[in-house]
Each structure stands twice: as C-alpha cells, then as structure tokens.
mmCIF file of C-alpha atoms in Angstrom:
data_model
loop_
_atom_site.group_PDB
_atom_site.id
_atom_site.type_symbol
_atom_site.label_atom_id
_atom_site.label_comp_id
_atom_site.label_asym_id
_atom_site.label_seq_id
_atom_site.Cartn_x
_atom_site.Cartn_y
_atom_site.Cartn_z
ATOM 1 C CA MET A 1 -10.500 2.241 3.691
ATOM 2 C CA LYS A 2 -13.849 1.805 1.624
ATOM 3 C CA ALA A 3 -12.611 -1.689 -0.035
ATOM 4 C CA PHE A 4 -10.393 -4.592 0.081
ATOM 5 C CA ILE A 5 -9.372 -6.113 -2.368
ATOM 6 C CA PHE A 6 -7.847 -9.941 -3.008
ATOM 7 C CA ASP A 7 -5.464 -12.135 -4.739
ATOM 8 C CA MET A 8 -6.691 -15.822 -5.127
ATOM 9 C CA ASP A 9 -3.936 -17.997 -5.603
ATOM 10 C CA GLY A 10 -1.975 -17.954 -1.976
ATOM 11 C CA VAL A 11 -4.417 -15.819 -0.207
ATOM 12 C CA ILE A 12 -7.876 -17.557 -0.342
ATOM 13 C CA ILE A 13 -6.714 -20.572 -1.831
ATOM 14 C CA ASN A 14 -3.516 -22.983 -1.224
ATOM 15 C CA SER A 15 -3.253 -23.715 -5.167
ATOM 16 C CA GLU A 16 0.303 -22.861 -5.710
ATOM 17 C CA PRO A 17 1.222 -26.193 -4.936
ATOM 18 C CA LEU A 18 -1.366 -27.622 -7.578
ATOM 19 C CA HIS A 19 0.148 -24.870 -10.354
ATOM 20 C CA PHE A 20 3.314 -25.273 -9.852
ATOM 21 C CA ALA A 21 2.772 -30.130 -9.636
ATOM 22 C CA VAL A 22 0.957 -29.183 -13.128
ATOM 23 C CA GLU A 23 2.858 -26.610 -14.602
ATOM 24 C CA ALA A 24 6.268 -28.942 -13.863
ATOM 25 C CA GLU A 25 4.437 -32.031 -15.291
ATOM 26 C CA LEU A 26 3.881 -29.661 -18.242
ATOM 27 C CA ALA A 27 7.531 -28.101 -18.973
ATOM 28 C CA LYS A 28 9.076 -31.870 -19.023
ATOM 29 C CA GLU A 29 6.519 -33.226 -21.061
ATOM 30 C CA ASN A 30 7.656 -29.977 -23.889
ATOM 31 C CA GLY A 31 11.797 -30.709 -22.797
ATOM 32 C CA ILE A 32 11.814 -27.865 -20.442
ATOM 33 C CA ILE A 33 14.426 -28.432 -18.028
ATOM 34 C CA LEU A 34 13.316 -25.651 -14.853
ATOM 35 C CA LYS A 35 15.976 -24.479 -12.864
ATOM 36 C CA GLU A 36 15.443 -24.029 -8.756
ATOM 37 C CA GLY A 37 13.045 -22.044 -8.009
ATOM 38 C CA GLU A 38 12.112 -20.881 -11.610
ATOM 39 C CA LEU A 39 8.190 -21.374 -11.670
ATOM 40 C CA GLU A 40 8.620 -19.651 -7.966
ATOM 41 C CA SER A 41 9.861 -16.656 -9.846
ATOM 42 C CA TYR A 42 6.334 -16.215 -12.293
ATOM 43 C CA VAL A 43 3.851 -16.932 -8.879
ATOM 44 C CA GLY A 44 1.260 -14.099 -9.612
ATOM 45 C CA THR A 45 1.629 -13.562 -13.204
ATOM 46 C CA ARG A 46 -0.790 -14.423 -15.675
ATOM 47 C CA ALA A 47 -0.063 -18.131 -17.107
ATOM 48 C CA ASP A 48 0.183 -17.076 -20.601
ATOM 49 C CA GLU A 49 2.597 -14.687 -20.104
ATOM 50 C CA MET A 50 4.592 -16.958 -17.915
ATOM 51 C CA TRP A 51 4.482 -20.144 -20.817
ATOM 52 C CA SER A 52 5.207 -17.071 -23.079
ATOM 53 C CA SER A 53 8.429 -16.871 -21.217
ATOM 54 C CA LEU A 54 9.084 -19.954 -20.364
ATOM 55 C CA LYS A 55 8.980 -20.887 -24.293
ATOM 56 C CA ALA A 56 11.453 -18.105 -25.338
ATOM 57 C CA ALA A 57 13.927 -18.745 -22.326
ATOM 58 C CA HIS A 58 14.715 -22.871 -23.215
ATOM 59 C CA GLN A 59 13.969 -22.119 -27.154
ATOM 60 C CA ALA A 60 10.638 -24.732 -26.680
ATOM 61 C CA ASP A 61 9.066 -25.647 -29.089
ATOM 62 C CA PHE A 62 5.100 -26.517 -28.058
ATOM 63 C CA ASP A 63 1.800 -24.299 -28.706
ATOM 64 C CA VAL A 64 1.311 -21.740 -26.027
ATOM 65 C CA ASP A 65 -2.443 -21.575 -26.347
ATOM 66 C CA THR A 66 -2.625 -25.698 -26.393
ATOM 67 C CA LEU A 67 -0.501 -25.351 -23.419
ATOM 68 C CA LEU A 68 -2.755 -23.226 -21.630
ATOM 69 C CA LYS A 69 -6.090 -25.271 -22.324
ATOM 70 C CA GLU A 70 -4.384 -28.737 -21.168
ATOM 71 C CA ALA A 71 -2.971 -27.185 -17.800
ATOM 72 C CA ASN A 72 -6.146 -25.224 -17.171
ATOM 73 C CA GLU A 73 -8.158 -28.770 -17.507
ATOM 74 C CA LYS A 74 -5.752 -30.318 -15.200
ATOM 75 C CA LYS A 75 -6.299 -28.145 -12.392
ATOM 76 C CA LEU A 76 -10.241 -27.381 -12.474
ATOM 77 C CA ALA A 77 -10.437 -31.802 -12.428
ATOM 78 C CA TYR A 78 -7.280 -31.194 -9.508
ATOM 79 C CA LEU A 79 -9.656 -29.126 -7.883
ATOM 80 C CA HIS A 80 -12.612 -30.890 -8.288
ATOM 81 C CA ASP A 81 -11.736 -34.082 -6.905
ATOM 82 C CA ALA A 82 -10.097 -32.657 -3.947
ATOM 83 C CA ASN A 83 -11.813 -31.803 -1.008
ATOM 84 C CA MET A 84 -10.351 -28.615 -0.249
ATOM 85 C CA GLU A 85 -11.418 -25.401 2.274
ATOM 86 C CA PRO A 86 -10.188 -22.023 2.171
ATOM 87 C CA ILE A 87 -7.038 -20.760 3.605
ATOM 88 C CA ASP A 88 -7.780 -20.157 7.654
ATOM 89 C CA GLY A 89 -9.367 -16.959 8.615
ATOM 90 C CA ILE A 90 -10.840 -16.073 5.055
ATOM 91 C CA ARG A 91 -13.982 -16.887 5.815
ATOM 92 C CA GLU A 92 -14.070 -14.666 8.568
ATOM 93 C CA LEU A 93 -12.285 -12.047 6.912
ATOM 94 C CA LEU A 94 -14.690 -11.970 4.493
ATOM 95 C CA GLU A 95 -17.707 -12.249 7.302
ATOM 96 C CA GLN A 96 -16.360 -8.833 9.398
ATOM 97 C CA LEU A 97 -15.674 -6.857 5.982
ATOM 98 C CA LYS A 98 -20.194 -7.354 4.932
ATOM 99 C CA GLU A 99 -20.633 -6.106 8.490
ATOM 100 C CA LYS A 100 -18.660 -3.318 8.336
ATOM 101 C CA GLY A 101 -19.976 -2.098 4.959
ATOM 102 C CA TYR A 102 -16.717 -2.110 3.150
ATOM 103 C CA LYS A 103 -17.043 -3.230 -0.835
ATOM 104 C CA ILE A 104 -15.077 -6.909 -1.635
ATOM 105 C CA GLY A 105 -12.996 -7.223 -4.659
ATOM 106 C CA LEU A 106 -11.171 -10.083 -6.071
ATOM 107 C CA GLY A 107 -8.327 -9.587 -8.998
ATOM 108 C CA SER A 108 -6.363 -13.017 -9.428
ATOM 109 C CA SER A 109 -4.019 -13.857 -12.431
ATOM 110 C CA SER A 110 -5.898 -17.217 -12.888
ATOM 111 C CA THR A 111 -8.473 -17.689 -15.666
ATOM 112 C CA VAL A 112 -11.975 -17.004 -15.106
ATOM 113 C CA ALA A 113 -12.582 -20.666 -15.040
ATOM 114 C CA PHE A 114 -10.625 -21.669 -11.947
ATOM 115 C CA ILE A 115 -11.242 -18.349 -10.715
ATOM 116 C CA ASP A 116 -15.051 -19.641 -10.903
ATOM 117 C CA ALA A 117 -14.609 -23.390 -9.890
ATOM 118 C CA VAL A 118 -12.617 -22.000 -6.782
ATOM 119 C CA LEU A 119 -15.169 -19.357 -5.582
ATOM 120 C CA THR A 120 -18.006 -22.105 -6.207
ATOM 121 C CA ALA A 121 -16.855 -24.669 -4.726
ATOM 122 C CA PHE A 122 -15.832 -22.696 -1.278
ATOM 123 C CA SER A 123 -19.517 -21.572 -1.620
ATOM 124 C CA ILE A 124 -18.230 -17.579 -1.168
ATOM 125 C CA LYS A 125 -18.935 -16.427 -4.507
ATOM 126 C CA ASP A 126 -21.496 -14.015 -3.438
ATOM 127 C CA GLN A 127 -19.113 -12.275 -1.003
ATOM 128 C CA PHE A 128 -17.465 -10.475 -3.751
ATOM 129 C CA ASP A 129 -19.385 -7.385 -5.362
ATOM 130 C CA VAL A 130 -16.587 -7.296 -7.998
ATOM 131 C CA VAL A 131 -14.323 -10.357 -10.005
ATOM 132 C CA LEU A 132 -12.140 -9.934 -12.543
ATOM 133 C CA SER A 133 -9.482 -12.197 -14.376
ATOM 134 C CA GLY A 134 -5.885 -11.033 -15.912
ATOM 135 C CA GLU A 135 -7.624 -12.399 -18.837
ATOM 136 C CA GLN A 136 -9.555 -9.434 -18.535
ATOM 137 C CA VAL A 137 -7.213 -7.261 -18.536
ATOM 138 C CA ALA A 138 -4.362 -5.662 -21.021
ATOM 139 C CA LYS A 139 -1.584 -6.295 -19.016
ATOM 140 C CA GLY A 140 -1.224 -8.665 -16.040
ATOM 141 C CA LYS A 141 0.614 -8.421 -12.373
ATOM 142 C CA PRO A 142 3.273 -7.109 -11.961
ATOM 143 C CA ALA A 143 1.610 -4.612 -13.869
ATOM 144 C CA PRO A 144 -1.440 -2.283 -11.889
ATOM 145 C CA ASP A 145 -4.249 -3.002 -14.388
ATOM 146 C CA ILE A 146 -6.117 -5.797 -13.018
ATOM 147 C CA TYR A 147 -6.237 -3.364 -9.285
ATOM 148 C CA LEU A 148 -7.278 -0.256 -11.203
ATOM 149 C CA ALA A 149 -10.219 -2.020 -13.086
ATOM 150 C CA VAL A 150 -11.249 -3.727 -10.025
ATOM 151 C CA ALA A 151 -11.275 -0.385 -7.698
ATOM 152 C CA ASP A 152 -12.659 1.589 -10.958
ATOM 153 C CA ARG A 153 -15.750 -1.113 -10.699
ATOM 154 C CA LEU A 154 -16.252 -0.909 -7.379
ATOM 155 C CA GLY A 155 -16.490 2.693 -7.879
ATOM 156 C CA VAL A 156 -13.773 3.201 -4.940
ATOM 157 C CA SER A 157 -10.273 5.369 -5.471
ATOM 158 C CA PRO A 158 -7.621 3.242 -5.360
ATOM 159 C CA GLN A 159 -6.165 5.373 -2.262
ATOM 160 C CA ASN A 160 -8.811 4.031 -0.541
ATOM 161 C CA CYS A 161 -8.350 0.457 -1.337
ATOM 162 C CA THR A 162 -6.500 -2.202 0.529
ATOM 163 C CA VAL A 163 -4.972 -5.407 -1.167
ATOM 164 C CA LEU A 164 -3.997 -8.730 0.136
ATOM 165 C CA GLU A 165 -0.894 -10.786 -1.426
ATOM 166 C CA ASP A 166 1.363 -13.384 -1.513
ATOM 167 C CA ALA A 167 3.464 -12.558 -4.000
ATOM 168 C CA ALA A 168 5.997 -10.358 -4.883
ATOM 169 C CA HIS A 169 4.348 -9.372 -8.641
ATOM 170 C CA GLY A 170 1.122 -8.817 -6.987
ATOM 171 C CA VAL A 171 2.821 -6.414 -4.418
ATOM 172 C CA GLN A 172 4.225 -4.767 -6.549
ATOM 173 C CA ALA A 173 1.104 -4.755 -8.847
ATOM 174 C CA GLY A 174 -0.430 -3.440 -6.068
ATOM 175 C CA LYS A 175 1.988 -0.605 -4.990
ATOM 176 C CA GLU A 176 2.217 1.157 -8.732
ATOM 177 C CA ALA A 177 -1.931 1.166 -8.532
ATOM 178 C CA GLY A 178 -1.575 3.189 -5.286
ATOM 179 C CA MET A 179 -3.155 0.770 -3.036
ATOM 180 C CA THR A 180 -2.575 -0.029 0.357
ATOM 181 C CA VAL A 181 -1.451 -3.363 0.204
ATOM 182 C CA ILE A 182 -0.777 -6.157 2.942
ATOM 183 C CA GLY A 183 1.589 -8.892 1.772
ATOM 184 C CA TYR A 184 0.672 -12.915 3.320
ATOM 185 C CA VAL A 185 4.036 -14.687 3.923
ATOM 186 C CA ASN A 186 2.939 -17.752 2.397
ATOM 187 C CA PRO A 187 5.015 -21.016 2.599
ATOM 188 C CA TYR A 188 3.195 -23.381 0.352
ATOM 189 C CA SER A 189 3.965 -19.942 -2.050
ATOM 190 C CA GLY A 190 7.692 -20.509 -2.324
ATOM 191 C CA ASN A 191 10.583 -17.207 -1.702
ATOM 192 C CA GLN A 192 8.531 -14.421 -2.117
ATOM 193 C CA ASP A 193 10.096 -10.827 -2.070
ATOM 194 C CA LEU A 194 7.014 -8.989 -0.016
ATOM 195 C CA SER A 195 9.101 -6.534 1.433
ATOM 196 C CA LYS A 196 7.682 -3.761 -1.041
ATOM 197 C CA ALA A 197 4.080 -4.441 1.100
ATOM 198 C CA ASP A 198 2.851 -2.037 3.732
ATOM 199 C CA LEU A 199 2.545 -4.538 6.468
ATOM 200 C CA ARG A 200 3.277 -8.101 6.565
ATOM 201 C CA ILE A 201 1.386 -10.862 8.297
ATOM 202 C CA GLU A 202 1.941 -14.622 8.393
ATOM 203 C CA ASP A 203 -2.004 -15.341 9.832
ATOM 204 C CA ILE A 204 -5.123 -14.327 7.819
ATOM 205 C CA ALA A 205 -6.655 -13.836 11.378
ATOM 206 C CA ALA A 206 -4.238 -10.921 12.290
ATOM 207 C CA ILE A 207 -5.737 -8.435 9.972
ATOM 208 C CA THR A 208 -8.520 -6.195 11.991
ATOM 209 C CA ILE A 209 -11.081 -4.166 10.361
#
C-alpha cells in the first residue's frame, strides 16, 4: 500500500441521517412517496443521479438542478449549526497515515461545497493530498471513475491503493478500480451490502497501519 483513500459520508462524518432527512422532506414536497429503504439504496451515489432516477421512477415533475441547489443549501445550513465531530478513530487514522508517509486522498459523491464545509469544520482539510467530488468526474459511484481519478492525481497505481467505504456502491467502485477495499459497517448508513469488500470492520480503530 502506498496510498489510502477515504470516502466521506458515513466514513469521516455521520452525515447519512442528515442526507436522509433533507431528501425525504424534499421528496415529500415534490409528491414522491418513498418506499421503505428506497433512499438507502442510493447511498454512495451522486445526488443528481439519485434525483433523476427518483423523478423517473415516480413520474414526478420537478427540476433536478433546482432541487439539488435547495438540498445543498439545507445541508450546509444544518452543518453550520450542528456541533459535529469526525467519526471516532478518523483523526487518529489520519495521523498514523501521515506519520508513515502514505499519500492520502478523498473521493466523495457529495458536492464540492459540502465536502469543503465538512473538512473545514473538522480542521482536517490539510491532511489530504487530493480531494475530489463526484461532480468532478464523468460517472459517479458505483462506477470507478472517482477512485481512479484520485489515484491518478496522487501518482499511485490503483493496485497500491486502499479505500475505506461504508456503502455498497462505494465498495463496488473501489473494487472495479482495482483497489483493496475496507468496508466500514456504519449503522447510520442503513442496510448496506459490504460483502464485496476485502475486509469488514465495525470500528475505525480496528484499522492499523
């Protein structure tokens, strides 16, 4: 291993409940009656792809770009008001990686603005050598684009990268990129199939470098 790449939502921050709450509220406002577990099935994917899929599935009538903007504003406002901390063990893991000289990347399906807000709020932005949003690649997870792009910018071959993920779509993206994938079982991320991961953990502290 030469590089360690983090997902963000559900790995660095327990933000999935926030995403679920905002998305459920906006779905209801736009006449979408969500099925049980429907939002969970999109965890790890880009918001634009999720809303486009929901719009088609429910034959709803709304502008995806307008909804994305509204959702992002609500999430940023909540993050600004909430006194949140990184998931236990993340700060220590980042320190270990830095001490050992590994390159550190982040590949998240969230927007550039939300990623920046989270990393800034936690004062860990400078810990990452490369930070990429799903907005900045052609295809979002489960396609491998974002992880391949992070590896390329880090200057490390995919087979020498380890990915930390909490979502089924993210695990698939990491494996298709040819990377070793650690699946973090986060109960806040809903029912996620992490069976394709090379290793599954329930505590970030279980990762030793």
